[in-house]
CSV table of C-alpha atoms in Angstrom, one decimal:
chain,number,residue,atom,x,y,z
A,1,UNK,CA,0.0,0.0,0.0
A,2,UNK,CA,1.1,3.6,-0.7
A,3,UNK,CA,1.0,5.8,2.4
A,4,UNK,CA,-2.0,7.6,1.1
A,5,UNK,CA,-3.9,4.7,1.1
A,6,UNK,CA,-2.3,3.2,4.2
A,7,UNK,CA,-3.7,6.4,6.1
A,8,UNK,CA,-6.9,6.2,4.5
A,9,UNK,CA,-7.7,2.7,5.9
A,10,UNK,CA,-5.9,3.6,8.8
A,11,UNK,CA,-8.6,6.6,9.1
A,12,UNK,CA,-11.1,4.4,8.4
A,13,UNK,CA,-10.2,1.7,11.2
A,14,UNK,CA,-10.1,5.0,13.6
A,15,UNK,CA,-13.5,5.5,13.3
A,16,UNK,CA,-14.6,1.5,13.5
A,17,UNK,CA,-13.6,1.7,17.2
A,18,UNK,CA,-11.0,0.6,19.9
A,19,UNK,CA,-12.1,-3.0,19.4
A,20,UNK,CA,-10.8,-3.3,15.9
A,21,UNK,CA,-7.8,-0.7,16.0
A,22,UNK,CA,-6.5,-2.4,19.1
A,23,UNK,CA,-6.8,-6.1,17.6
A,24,UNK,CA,-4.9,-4.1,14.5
A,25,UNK,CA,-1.5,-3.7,17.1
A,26,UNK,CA,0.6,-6.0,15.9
A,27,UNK,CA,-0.1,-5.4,12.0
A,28,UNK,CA,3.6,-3.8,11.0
A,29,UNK,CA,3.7,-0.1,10.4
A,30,UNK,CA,4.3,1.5,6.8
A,31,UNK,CA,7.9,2.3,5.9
A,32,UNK,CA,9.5,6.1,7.3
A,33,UNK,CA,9.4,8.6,5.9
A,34,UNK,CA,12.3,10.3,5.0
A,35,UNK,CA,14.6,11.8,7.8
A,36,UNK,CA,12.5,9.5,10.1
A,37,UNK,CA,14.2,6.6,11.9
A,38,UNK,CA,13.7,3.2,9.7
A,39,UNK,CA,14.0,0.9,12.7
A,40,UNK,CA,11.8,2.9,15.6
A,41,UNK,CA,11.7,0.3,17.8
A,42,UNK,CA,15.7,0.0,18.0
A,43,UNK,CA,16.0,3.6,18.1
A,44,UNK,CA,13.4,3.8,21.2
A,45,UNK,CA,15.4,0.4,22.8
A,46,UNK,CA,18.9,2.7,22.4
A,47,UNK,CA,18.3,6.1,22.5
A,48,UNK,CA,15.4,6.0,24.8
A,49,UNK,CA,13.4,8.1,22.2
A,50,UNK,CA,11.8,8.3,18.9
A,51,UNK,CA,10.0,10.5,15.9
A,52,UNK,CA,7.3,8.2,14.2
A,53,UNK,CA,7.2,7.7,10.4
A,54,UNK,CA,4.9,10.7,9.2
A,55,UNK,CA,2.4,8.7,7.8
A,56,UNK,CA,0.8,7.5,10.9
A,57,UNK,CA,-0.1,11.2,11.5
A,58,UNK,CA,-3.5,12.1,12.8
A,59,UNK,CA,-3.6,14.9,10.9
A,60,UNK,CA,-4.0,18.5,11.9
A,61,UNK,CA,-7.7,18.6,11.9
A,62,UNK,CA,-8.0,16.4,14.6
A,63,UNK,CA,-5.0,18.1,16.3
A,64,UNK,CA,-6.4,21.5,16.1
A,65,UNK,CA,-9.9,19.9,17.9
A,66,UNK,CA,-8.2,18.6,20.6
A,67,UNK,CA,-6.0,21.7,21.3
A,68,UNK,CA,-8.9,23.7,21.8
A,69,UNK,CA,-10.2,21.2,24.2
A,70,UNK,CA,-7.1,21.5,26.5
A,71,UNK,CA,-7.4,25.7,26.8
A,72,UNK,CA,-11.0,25.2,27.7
A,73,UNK,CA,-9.9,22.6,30.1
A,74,UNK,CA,-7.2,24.2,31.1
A,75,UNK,CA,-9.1,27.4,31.6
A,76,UNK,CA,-11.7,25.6,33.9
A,77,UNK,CA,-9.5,24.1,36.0
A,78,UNK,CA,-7.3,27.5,36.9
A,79,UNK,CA,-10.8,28.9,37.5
A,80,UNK,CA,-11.3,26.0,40.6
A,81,UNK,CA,-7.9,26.5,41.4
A,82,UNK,CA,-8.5,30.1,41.5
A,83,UNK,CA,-11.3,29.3,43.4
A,84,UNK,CA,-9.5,27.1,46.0
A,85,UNK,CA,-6.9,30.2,46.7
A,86,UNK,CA,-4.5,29.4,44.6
A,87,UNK,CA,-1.7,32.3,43.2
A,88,UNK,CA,-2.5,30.0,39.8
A,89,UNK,CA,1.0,31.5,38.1
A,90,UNK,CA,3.2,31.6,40.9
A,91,UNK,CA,2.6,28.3,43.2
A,92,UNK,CA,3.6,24.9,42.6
A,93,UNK,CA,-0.1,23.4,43.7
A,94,UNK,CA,-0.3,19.8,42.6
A,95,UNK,CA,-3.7,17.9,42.2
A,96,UNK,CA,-5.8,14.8,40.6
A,97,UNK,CA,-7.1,16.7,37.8
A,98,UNK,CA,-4.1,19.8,37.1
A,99,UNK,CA,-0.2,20.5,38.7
A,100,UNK,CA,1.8,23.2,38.0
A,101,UNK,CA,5.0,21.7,36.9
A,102,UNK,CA,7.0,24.9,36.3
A,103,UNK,CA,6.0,28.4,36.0
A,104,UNK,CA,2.9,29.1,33.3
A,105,UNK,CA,3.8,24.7,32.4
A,106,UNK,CA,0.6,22.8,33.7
A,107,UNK,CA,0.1,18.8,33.3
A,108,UNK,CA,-3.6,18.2,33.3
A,109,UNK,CA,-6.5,15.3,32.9
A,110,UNK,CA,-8.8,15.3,30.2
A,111,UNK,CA,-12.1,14.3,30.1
A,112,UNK,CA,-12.8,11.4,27.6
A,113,UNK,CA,-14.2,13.3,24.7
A,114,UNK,CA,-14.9,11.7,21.4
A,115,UNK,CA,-11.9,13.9,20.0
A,116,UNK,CA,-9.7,12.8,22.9
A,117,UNK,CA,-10.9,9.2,22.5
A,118,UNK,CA,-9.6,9.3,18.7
A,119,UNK,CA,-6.4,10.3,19.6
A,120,UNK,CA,-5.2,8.3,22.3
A,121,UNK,CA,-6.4,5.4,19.8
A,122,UNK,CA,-4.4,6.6,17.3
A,123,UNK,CA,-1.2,7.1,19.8
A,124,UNK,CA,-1.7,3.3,21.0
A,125,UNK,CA,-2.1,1.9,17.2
A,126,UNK,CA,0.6,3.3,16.2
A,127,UNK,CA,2.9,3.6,18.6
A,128,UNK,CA,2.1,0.1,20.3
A,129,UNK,CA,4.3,-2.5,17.5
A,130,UNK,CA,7.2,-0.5,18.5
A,131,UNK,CA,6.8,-0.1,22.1
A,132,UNK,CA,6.0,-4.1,22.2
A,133,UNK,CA,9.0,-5.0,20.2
A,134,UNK,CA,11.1,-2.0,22.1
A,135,UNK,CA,10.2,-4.1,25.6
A,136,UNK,CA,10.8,-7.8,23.9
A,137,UNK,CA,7.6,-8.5,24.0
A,138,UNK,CA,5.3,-10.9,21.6
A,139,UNK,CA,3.3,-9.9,18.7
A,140,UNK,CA,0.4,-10.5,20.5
A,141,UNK,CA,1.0,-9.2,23.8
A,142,UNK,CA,-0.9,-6.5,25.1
A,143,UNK,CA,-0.1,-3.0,25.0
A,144,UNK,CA,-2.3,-1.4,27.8
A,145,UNK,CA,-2.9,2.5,28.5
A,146,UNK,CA,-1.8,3.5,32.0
A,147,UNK,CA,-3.1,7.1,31.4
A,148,UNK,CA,-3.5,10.4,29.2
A,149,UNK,CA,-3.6,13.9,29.6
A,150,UNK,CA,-1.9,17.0,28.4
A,151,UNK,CA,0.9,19.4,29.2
A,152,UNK,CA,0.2,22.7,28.2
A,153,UNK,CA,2.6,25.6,28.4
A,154,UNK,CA,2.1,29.5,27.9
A,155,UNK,CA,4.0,32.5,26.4
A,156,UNK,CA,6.8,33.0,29.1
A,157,UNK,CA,7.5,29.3,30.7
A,158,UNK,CA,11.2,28.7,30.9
A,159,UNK,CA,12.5,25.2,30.2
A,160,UNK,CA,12.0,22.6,32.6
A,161,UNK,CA,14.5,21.0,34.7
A,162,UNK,CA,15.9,18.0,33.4
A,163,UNK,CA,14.6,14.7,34.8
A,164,UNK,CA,13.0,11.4,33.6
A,165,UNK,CA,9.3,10.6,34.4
A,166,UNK,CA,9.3,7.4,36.4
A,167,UNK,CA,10.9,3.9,36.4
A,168,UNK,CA,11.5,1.3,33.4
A,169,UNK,CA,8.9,-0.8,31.6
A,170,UNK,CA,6.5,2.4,30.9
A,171,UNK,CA,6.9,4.5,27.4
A,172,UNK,CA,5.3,8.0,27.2
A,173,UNK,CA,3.9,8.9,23.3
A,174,UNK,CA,3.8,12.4,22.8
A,175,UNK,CA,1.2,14.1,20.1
A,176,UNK,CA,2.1,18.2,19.5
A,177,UNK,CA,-1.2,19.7,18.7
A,178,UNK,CA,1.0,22.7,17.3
A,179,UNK,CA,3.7,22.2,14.6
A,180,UNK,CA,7.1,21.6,16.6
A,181,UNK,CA,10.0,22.4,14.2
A,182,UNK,CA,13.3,20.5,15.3
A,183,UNK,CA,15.4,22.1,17.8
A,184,UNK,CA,13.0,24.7,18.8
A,185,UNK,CA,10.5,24.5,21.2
A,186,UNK,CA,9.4,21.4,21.7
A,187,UNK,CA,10.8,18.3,23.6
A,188,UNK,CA,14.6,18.1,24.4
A,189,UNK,CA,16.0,14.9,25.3
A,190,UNK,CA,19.6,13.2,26.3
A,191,UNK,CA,20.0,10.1,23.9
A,192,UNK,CA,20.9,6.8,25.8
A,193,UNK,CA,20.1,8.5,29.3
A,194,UNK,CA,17.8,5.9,30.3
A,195,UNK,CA,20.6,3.0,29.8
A,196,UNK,CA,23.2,4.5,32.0
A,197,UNK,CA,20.6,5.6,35.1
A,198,UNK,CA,22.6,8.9,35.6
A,199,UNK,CA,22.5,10.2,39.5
A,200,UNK,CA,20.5,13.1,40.7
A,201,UNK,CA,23.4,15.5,40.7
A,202,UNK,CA,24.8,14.4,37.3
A,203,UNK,CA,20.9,15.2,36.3
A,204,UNK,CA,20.9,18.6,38.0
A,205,UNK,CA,24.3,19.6,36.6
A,206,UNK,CA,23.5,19.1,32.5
A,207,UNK,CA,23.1,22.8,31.9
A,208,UNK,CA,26.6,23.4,32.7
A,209,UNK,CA,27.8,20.1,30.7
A,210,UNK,CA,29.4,21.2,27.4
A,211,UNK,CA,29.5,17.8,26.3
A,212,UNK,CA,26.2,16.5,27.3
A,213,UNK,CA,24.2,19.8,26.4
A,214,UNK,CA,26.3,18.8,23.0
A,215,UNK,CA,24.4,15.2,22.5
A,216,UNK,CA,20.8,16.8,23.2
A,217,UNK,CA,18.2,16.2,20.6
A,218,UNK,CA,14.9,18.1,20.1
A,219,UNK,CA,13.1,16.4,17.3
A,220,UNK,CA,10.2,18.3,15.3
A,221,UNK,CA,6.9,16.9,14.5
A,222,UNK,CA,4.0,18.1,13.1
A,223,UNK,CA,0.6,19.0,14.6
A,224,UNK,CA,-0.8,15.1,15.1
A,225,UNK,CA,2.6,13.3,15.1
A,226,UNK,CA,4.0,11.1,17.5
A,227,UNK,CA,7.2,11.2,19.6
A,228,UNK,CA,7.4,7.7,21.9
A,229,UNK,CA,9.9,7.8,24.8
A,230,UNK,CA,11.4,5.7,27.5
A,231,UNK,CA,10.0,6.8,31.1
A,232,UNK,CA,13.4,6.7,32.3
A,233,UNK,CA,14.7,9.1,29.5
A,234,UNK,CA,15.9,12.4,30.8
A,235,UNK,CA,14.2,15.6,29.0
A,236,UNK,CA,12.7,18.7,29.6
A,237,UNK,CA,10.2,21.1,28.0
A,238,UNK,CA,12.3,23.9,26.2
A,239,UNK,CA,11.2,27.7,26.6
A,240,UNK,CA,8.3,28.8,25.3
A,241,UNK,CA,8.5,32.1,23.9
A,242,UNK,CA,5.5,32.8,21.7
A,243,UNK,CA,2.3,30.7,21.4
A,244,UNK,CA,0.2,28.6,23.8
A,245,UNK,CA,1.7,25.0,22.9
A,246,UNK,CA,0.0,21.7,24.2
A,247,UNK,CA,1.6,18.4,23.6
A,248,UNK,CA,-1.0,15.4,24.4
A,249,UNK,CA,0.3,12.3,25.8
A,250,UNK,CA,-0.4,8.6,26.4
A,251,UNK,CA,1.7,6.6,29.4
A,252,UNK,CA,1.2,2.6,28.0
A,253,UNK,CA,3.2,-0.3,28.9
A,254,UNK,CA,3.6,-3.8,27.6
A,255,UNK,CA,4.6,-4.8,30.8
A,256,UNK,CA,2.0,-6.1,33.0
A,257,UNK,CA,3.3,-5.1,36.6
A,258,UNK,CA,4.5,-1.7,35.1
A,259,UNK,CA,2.3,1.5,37.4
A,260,UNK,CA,2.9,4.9,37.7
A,261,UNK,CA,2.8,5.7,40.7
A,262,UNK,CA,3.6,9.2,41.2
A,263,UNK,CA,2.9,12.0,38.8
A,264,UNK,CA,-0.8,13.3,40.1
A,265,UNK,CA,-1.6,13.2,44.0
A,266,UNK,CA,-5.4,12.1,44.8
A,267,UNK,CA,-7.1,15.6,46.2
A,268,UNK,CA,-9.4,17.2,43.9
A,269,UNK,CA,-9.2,20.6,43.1
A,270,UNK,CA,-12.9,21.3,43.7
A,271,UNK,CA,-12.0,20.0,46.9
A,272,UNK,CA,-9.3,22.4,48.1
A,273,UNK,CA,-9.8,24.9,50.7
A,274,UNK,CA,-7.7,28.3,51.2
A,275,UNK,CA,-6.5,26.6,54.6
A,276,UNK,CA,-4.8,23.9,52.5
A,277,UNK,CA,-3.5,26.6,49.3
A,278,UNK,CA,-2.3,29.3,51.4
A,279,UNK,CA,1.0,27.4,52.0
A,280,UNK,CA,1.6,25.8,48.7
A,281,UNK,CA,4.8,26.5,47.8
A,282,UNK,CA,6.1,29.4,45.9
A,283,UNK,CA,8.0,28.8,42.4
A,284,UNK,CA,10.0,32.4,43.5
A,285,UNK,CA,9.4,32.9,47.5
A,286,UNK,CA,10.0,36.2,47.6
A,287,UNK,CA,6.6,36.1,45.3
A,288,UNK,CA,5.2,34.4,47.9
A,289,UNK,CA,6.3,36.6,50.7
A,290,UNK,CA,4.7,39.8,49.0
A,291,UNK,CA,1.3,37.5,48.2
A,292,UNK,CA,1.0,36.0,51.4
A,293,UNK,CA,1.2,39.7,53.3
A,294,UNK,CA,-1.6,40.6,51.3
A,295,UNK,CA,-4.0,38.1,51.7
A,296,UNK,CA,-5.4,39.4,54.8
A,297,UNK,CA,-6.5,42.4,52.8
A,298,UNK,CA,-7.6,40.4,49.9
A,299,UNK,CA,-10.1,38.3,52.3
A,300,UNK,CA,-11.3,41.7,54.2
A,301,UNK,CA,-12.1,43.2,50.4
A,302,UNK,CA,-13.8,40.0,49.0
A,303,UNK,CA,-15.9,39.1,52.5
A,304,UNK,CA,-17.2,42.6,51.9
A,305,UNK,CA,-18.2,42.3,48.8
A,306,UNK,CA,-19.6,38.8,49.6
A,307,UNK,CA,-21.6,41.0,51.9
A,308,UNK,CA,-22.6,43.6,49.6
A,309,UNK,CA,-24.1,40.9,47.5
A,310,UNK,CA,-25.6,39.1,50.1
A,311,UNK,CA,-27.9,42.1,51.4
A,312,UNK,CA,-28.9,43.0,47.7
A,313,UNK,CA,-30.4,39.7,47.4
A,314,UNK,CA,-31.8,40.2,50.5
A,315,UNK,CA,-30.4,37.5,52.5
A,316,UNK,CA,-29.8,37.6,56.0
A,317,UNK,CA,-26.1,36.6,57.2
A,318,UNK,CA,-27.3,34.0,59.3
A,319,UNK,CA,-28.6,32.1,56.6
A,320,UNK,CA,-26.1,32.7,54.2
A,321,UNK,CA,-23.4,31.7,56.4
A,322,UNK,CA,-24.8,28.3,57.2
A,323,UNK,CA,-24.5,26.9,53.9
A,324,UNK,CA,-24.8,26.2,49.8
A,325,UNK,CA,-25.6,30.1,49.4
A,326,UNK,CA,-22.3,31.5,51.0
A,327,UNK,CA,-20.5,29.5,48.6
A,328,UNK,CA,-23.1,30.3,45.7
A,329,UNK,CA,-22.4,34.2,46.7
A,330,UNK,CA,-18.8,34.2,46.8
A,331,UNK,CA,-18.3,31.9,43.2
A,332,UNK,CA,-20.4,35.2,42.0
A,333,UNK,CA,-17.6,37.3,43.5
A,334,UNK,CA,-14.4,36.0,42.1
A,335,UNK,CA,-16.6,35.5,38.6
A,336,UNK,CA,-17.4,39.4,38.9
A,337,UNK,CA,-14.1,40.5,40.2
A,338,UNK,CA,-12.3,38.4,37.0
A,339,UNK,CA,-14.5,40.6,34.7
A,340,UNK,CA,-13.5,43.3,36.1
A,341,UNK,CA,-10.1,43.2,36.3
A,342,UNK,CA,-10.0,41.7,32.2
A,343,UNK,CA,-12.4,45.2,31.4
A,344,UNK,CA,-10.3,47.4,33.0
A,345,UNK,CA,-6.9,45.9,31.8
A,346,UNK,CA,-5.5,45.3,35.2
A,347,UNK,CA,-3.1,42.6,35.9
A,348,UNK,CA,-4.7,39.6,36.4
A,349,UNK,CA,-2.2,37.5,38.2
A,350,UNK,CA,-1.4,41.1,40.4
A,351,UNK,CA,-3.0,40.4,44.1
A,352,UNK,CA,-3.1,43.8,44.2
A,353,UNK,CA,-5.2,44.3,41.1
A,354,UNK,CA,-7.8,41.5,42.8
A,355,UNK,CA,-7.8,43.8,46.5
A,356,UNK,CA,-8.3,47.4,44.1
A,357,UNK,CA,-11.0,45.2,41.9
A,358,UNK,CA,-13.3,43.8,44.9
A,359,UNK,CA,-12.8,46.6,46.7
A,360,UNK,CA,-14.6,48.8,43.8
A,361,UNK,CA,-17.0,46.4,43.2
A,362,UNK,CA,-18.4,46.0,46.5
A,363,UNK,CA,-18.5,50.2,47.0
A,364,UNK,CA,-20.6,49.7,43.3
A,365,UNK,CA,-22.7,47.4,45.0
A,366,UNK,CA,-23.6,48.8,48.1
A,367,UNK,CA,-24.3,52.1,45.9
A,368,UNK,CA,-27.1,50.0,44.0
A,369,UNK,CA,-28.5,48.5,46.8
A,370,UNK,CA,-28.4,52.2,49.0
């Protein structure tokens, strides 16, 4: 078959269903294209990662679907996190459903959208001969999804620290839902690193390794290509300078004791209370220094307009302090004070921007209502 057709049954076999595209594993993948590896699976087994060939592409229809998903997602859940008194840019708050891995870098869940569905299909169909053969496994042995999400950085994150996501026996495939071009922002990984189990200083110390910083690779890929890894492969997100980029990912194993065990903790963050954020950890803690001094003002501001709002809709405090409408009253706060802030052009990560906006709103309120 031709690559075209190849990705028109391919397309086809998509749509059919996990049923038939998983039963499809073991069928062999088309030959790479050019200036892709022609042996992925070895290059996975000895360089720990791998671009695969072009022509098992989703395409960047589908790409562009699913990247709009994850900034609606990821909009929702800085709005709970927001809500739960998070600094949202600044602290390193880690829960089941979003975690701040580095400044304006967040690793989140996705819910299992139709869109979402396709792609992690796609990831394990074409990804899964290689990661099979990479692990020595059998033509037909399983390869099983461990879980999905997406990390999605913003204009101004600064690369990652270098480090490797977890123990041996678990692969990572990466889907861009942005063009990538090689050596730019994408991925950057240390070829062999997850053969030679390099110690937490050597780790730490790369940046100032001529030589090692010399044998990095960041690969390109289009919107709706795959990049497979090693777990144990050290990488780490390069700068982003420009453009809101998300990179989907699949964790699958063909190993059947392989777990991760580590990356998202189990507390929701529609759970969190300000007693539990306040003392999240800072990224910079002089940041949190200067936020923390102010949140007593914050909270005096925002119970007052909580107030304000209250007594408009002519509820007594008693009442509204006993249960579901307190916490009705003051999601209607932040929701009013992030409109105001975004139509007056203040800076919306600036506490002090939130203490000047509540404190306006609720003298605006108690005006109406007086």
């Amino acid at each position: 078959l031709s690559p075209y057709h190849f990705k028109m049954m391919r397309f086809a076999l998509l749509l059919a269903g996990p049923s038939v595209c998983f039963a499809l594993i073991s069928s062999p993948p088309p030959v790479a294209a050019p200036g892709v590896s022609s042996d992925p699976a070895r290059q996975l087994q000895t360089e720990g990662f791998v671009a695969l060939p072009r022509e098992l592409n989703v395409g960047p229809e589908l790409a562009a679907t699913v990247a709009a998903e994850c900034h609606d997602r990821l909009n929702h859940l800085l709005e709970a996190a927001d809500a739960a008194g998070c600094n949202v840019v600044e602290q390193q708050y880690s829960f089941a459903e979003i975690c701040h891995r580095k400044r304006l870098r967040w690793d989140i869940r996705m819910p299992e959208t139709p869109a979402w569905a396709a792609l992690c299909r796609s990831a394990v169909e074409s990804a899964g001969p290689y990661i099979r053969e990479a692990c020595g496994g059998s033509p037909g042995e399983e390869v099983r999804v461990i879980m999905s999400g997406a990390v999605v950085s913003r204009p101004g994150a600064l690369e990652q620290s270098f480090h490797a996501d977890g123990e041996g026996g678990l692969f990572n495939i990466f889907i861009p839902l942005v063009d990538i071009e090689p050596e730019d922002d994408g991925t950057q990984y240390w070829p062999g690193s997850h053969l030679t189990d390099p110690s937490m200083e050597r780790v730490l110390g790369l940046v100032d390794d001529a030589a090692a910083m010399g044998e990095m690779a960041s690969p390109g890929c289009a919107a709706g290509g795959f990049l497979a890894f090693d777990y144990r492969t050290i990488h780490r997100g390069r700068i982003n300078n420009g453009r809101e980029r998300a990179v989907a990912y699949v964790v699958c194993t063909a190993d059947p004791d392989a777990a991760d065990r580590k990356n998202f903790p189990d507390l929701s963050v529609f759970d969190a209370e300000p007693g539990y954020t306040e003392y999240i950890p800072f990224f910079d803690e002089s940041a949190g220094d200067t936020w923390r001094a102010q949140l007593p003002r914050l909270h005096s501001a925002t119970n007052k307009l909580v107030r304000a709002l209250q007594q408009r809709a002519n509820l007594s405090e008693g009442a509204a302090a006993a249960g579901a409408d307190d916490r009705a009253v003051r999601q209607q706060a932040r929701s009013m004070v992030r409109d105001h802030i975004k139509a007056s052009g203040l800076d919306e990560m600036a506490i002090q921007s939130r203490i000047t906006a509540t404190n306006s709103l609720a003298a605006q309120v108690e005006r109406e209502r007086g």
